[in-house]
Short mmCIF file of C-alpha atoms in Angstrom, two decimals:
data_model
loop_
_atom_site.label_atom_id
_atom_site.label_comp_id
_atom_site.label_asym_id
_atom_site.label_seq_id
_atom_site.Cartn_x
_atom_site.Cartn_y
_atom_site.Cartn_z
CA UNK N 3 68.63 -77.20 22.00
CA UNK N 4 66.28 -75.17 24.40
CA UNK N 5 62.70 -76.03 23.79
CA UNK N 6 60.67 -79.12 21.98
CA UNK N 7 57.11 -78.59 20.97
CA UNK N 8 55.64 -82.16 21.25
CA UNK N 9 51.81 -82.60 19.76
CA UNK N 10 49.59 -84.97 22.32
CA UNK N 11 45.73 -86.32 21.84
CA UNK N 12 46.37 -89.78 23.91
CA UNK N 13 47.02 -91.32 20.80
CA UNK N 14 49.56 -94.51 20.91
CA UNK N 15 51.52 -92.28 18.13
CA UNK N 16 51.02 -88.74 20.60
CA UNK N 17 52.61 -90.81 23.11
CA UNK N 18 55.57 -92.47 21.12
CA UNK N 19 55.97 -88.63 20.07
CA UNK N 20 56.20 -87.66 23.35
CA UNK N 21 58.64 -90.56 24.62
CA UNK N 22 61.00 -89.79 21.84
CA UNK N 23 60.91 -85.63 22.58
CA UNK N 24 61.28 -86.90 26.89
CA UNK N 25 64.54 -88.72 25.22
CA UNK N 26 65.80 -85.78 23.00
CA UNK N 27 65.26 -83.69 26.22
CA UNK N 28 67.24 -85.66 28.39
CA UNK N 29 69.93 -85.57 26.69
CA UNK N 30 70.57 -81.70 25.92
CA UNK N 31 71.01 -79.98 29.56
CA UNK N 32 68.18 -77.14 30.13
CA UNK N 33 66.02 -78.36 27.24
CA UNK N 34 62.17 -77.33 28.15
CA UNK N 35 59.20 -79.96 26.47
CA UNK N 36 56.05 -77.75 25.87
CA UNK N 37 53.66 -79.84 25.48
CA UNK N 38 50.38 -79.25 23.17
CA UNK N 39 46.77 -80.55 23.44
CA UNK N 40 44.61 -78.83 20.54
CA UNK N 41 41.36 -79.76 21.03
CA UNK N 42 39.60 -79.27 17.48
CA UNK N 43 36.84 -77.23 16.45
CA UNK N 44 34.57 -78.96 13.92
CA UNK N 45 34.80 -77.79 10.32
CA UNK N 46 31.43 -76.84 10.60
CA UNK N 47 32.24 -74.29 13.24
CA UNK N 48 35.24 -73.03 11.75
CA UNK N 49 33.10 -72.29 9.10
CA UNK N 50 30.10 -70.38 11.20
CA UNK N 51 27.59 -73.01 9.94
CA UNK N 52 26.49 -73.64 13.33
CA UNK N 53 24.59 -71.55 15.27
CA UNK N 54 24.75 -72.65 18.78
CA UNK N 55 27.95 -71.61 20.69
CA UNK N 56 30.91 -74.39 21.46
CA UNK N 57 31.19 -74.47 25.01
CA UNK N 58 34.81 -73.57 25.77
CA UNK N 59 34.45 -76.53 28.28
CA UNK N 60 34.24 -78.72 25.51
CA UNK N 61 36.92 -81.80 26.64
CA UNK N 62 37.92 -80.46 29.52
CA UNK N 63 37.92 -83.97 31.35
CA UNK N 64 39.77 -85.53 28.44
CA UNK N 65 42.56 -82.42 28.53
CA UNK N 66 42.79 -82.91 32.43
CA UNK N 67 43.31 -86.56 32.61
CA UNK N 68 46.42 -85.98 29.56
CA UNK N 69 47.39 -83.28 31.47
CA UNK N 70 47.84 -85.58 34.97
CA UNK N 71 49.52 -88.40 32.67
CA UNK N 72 52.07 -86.22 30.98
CA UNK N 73 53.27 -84.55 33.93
CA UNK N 74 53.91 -87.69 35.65
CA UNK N 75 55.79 -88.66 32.61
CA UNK N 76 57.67 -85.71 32.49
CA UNK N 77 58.33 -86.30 36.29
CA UNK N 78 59.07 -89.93 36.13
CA UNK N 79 61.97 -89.19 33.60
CA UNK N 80 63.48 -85.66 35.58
CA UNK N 81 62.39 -83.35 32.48
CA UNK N 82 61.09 -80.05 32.90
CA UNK N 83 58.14 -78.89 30.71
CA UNK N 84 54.68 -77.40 30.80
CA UNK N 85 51.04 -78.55 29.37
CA UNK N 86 49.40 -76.02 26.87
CA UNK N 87 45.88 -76.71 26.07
CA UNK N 88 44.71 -74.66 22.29
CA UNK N 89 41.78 -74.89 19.93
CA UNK N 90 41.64 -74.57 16.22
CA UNK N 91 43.98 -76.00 13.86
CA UNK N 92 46.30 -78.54 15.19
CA UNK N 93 49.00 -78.03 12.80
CA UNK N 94 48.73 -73.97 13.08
CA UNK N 95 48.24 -73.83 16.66
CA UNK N 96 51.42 -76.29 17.09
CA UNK N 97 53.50 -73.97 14.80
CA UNK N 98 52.30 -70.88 17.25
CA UNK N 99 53.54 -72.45 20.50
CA UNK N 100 56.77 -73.16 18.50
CA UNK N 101 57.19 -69.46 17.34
CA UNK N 102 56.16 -68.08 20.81
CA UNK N 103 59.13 -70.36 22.52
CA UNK N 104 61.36 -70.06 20.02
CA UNK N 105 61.49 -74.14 20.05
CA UNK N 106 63.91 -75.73 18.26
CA UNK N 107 62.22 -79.07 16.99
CA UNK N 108 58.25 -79.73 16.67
CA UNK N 109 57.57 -83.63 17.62
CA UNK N 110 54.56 -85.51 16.30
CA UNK N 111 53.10 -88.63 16.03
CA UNK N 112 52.00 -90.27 12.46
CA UNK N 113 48.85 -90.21 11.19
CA UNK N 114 46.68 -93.12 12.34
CA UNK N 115 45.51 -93.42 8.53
CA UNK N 116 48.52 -94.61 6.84
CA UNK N 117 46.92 -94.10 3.43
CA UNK N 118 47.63 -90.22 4.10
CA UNK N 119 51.35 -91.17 4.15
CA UNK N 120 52.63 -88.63 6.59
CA UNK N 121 49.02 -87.80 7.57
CA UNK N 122 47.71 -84.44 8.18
CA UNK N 123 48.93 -82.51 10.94
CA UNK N 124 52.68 -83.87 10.00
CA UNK N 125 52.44 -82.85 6.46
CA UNK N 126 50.76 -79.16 7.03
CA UNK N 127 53.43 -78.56 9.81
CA UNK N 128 56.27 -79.21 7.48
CA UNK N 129 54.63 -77.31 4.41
CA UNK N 130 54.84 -73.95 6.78
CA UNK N 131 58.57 -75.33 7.07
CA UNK N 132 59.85 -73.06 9.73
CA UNK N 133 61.95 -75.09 12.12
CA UNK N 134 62.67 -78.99 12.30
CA UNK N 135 60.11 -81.25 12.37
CA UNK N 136 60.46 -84.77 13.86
CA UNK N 137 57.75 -87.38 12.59
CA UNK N 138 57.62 -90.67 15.03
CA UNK N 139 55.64 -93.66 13.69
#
């Protein structure tokens, strides 16, 4: 195993995601975390129903302060890995950072609406079904 794509919004199921990928990691030599912060754009942009431009600065804050805690993280347990920070489509732009690394396993969190089952950015991620997918509650 070379690379782990782990999903993180600061979510308690982001970070149990994240703490089970740190584990995977540690225990295959030379195996790289990349993890990936999608901030979303609303429907209603995706869709050009809103005029006024989305600042690209949008979150910034939010992305900087999970960036500082994840890299301690990463330090704290001796695994090497990087921060990438998307927007758009959580499950596509997780799927994208997987293809562009070649990872071997995509990490998520559950839904925090259990009525969705699998919730989701789980359930899109395996329906493009192009490399492992581990689901932590």
């Amino acid at each position: 195993m070379k690379d782990i794509v782990v999903g993180v919004d600061g979510s308690d199921a982001s970070w149990r995601a994240l703490a089970m990928a740190i584990g995977v990691a540690r225990r295959w030599q030379g195996c790289t975390i990349r993890i990936c912060y999608v901030s979303q754009v609303p429907v209603s942009a995706q869709l050009g129903a809103i005029a006024l431009p989305i600042s690209p600065l949008a979150g910034v804050s939010e992305a900087g302060e999970l960036k500082q805690a994840v890299s301690e993280e990463l330090s704290r347990n001796s695994v090497p890995g990087e921060f990438n920070e998307r927007s758009g489509d959580v499950a596509r732009e997780l799927e994208t950072l997987a293809e562009s690394c070649h990872a071997d396993l995509i990490v998520v969190g559950r839904s925090r609406h259990p009525a969705l089952h699998l919730g989701g950015v789980p359930r899109r991620v395996l329906a493009m079904g192009h490399r492992p997918i581990l689901v932590v509650p």
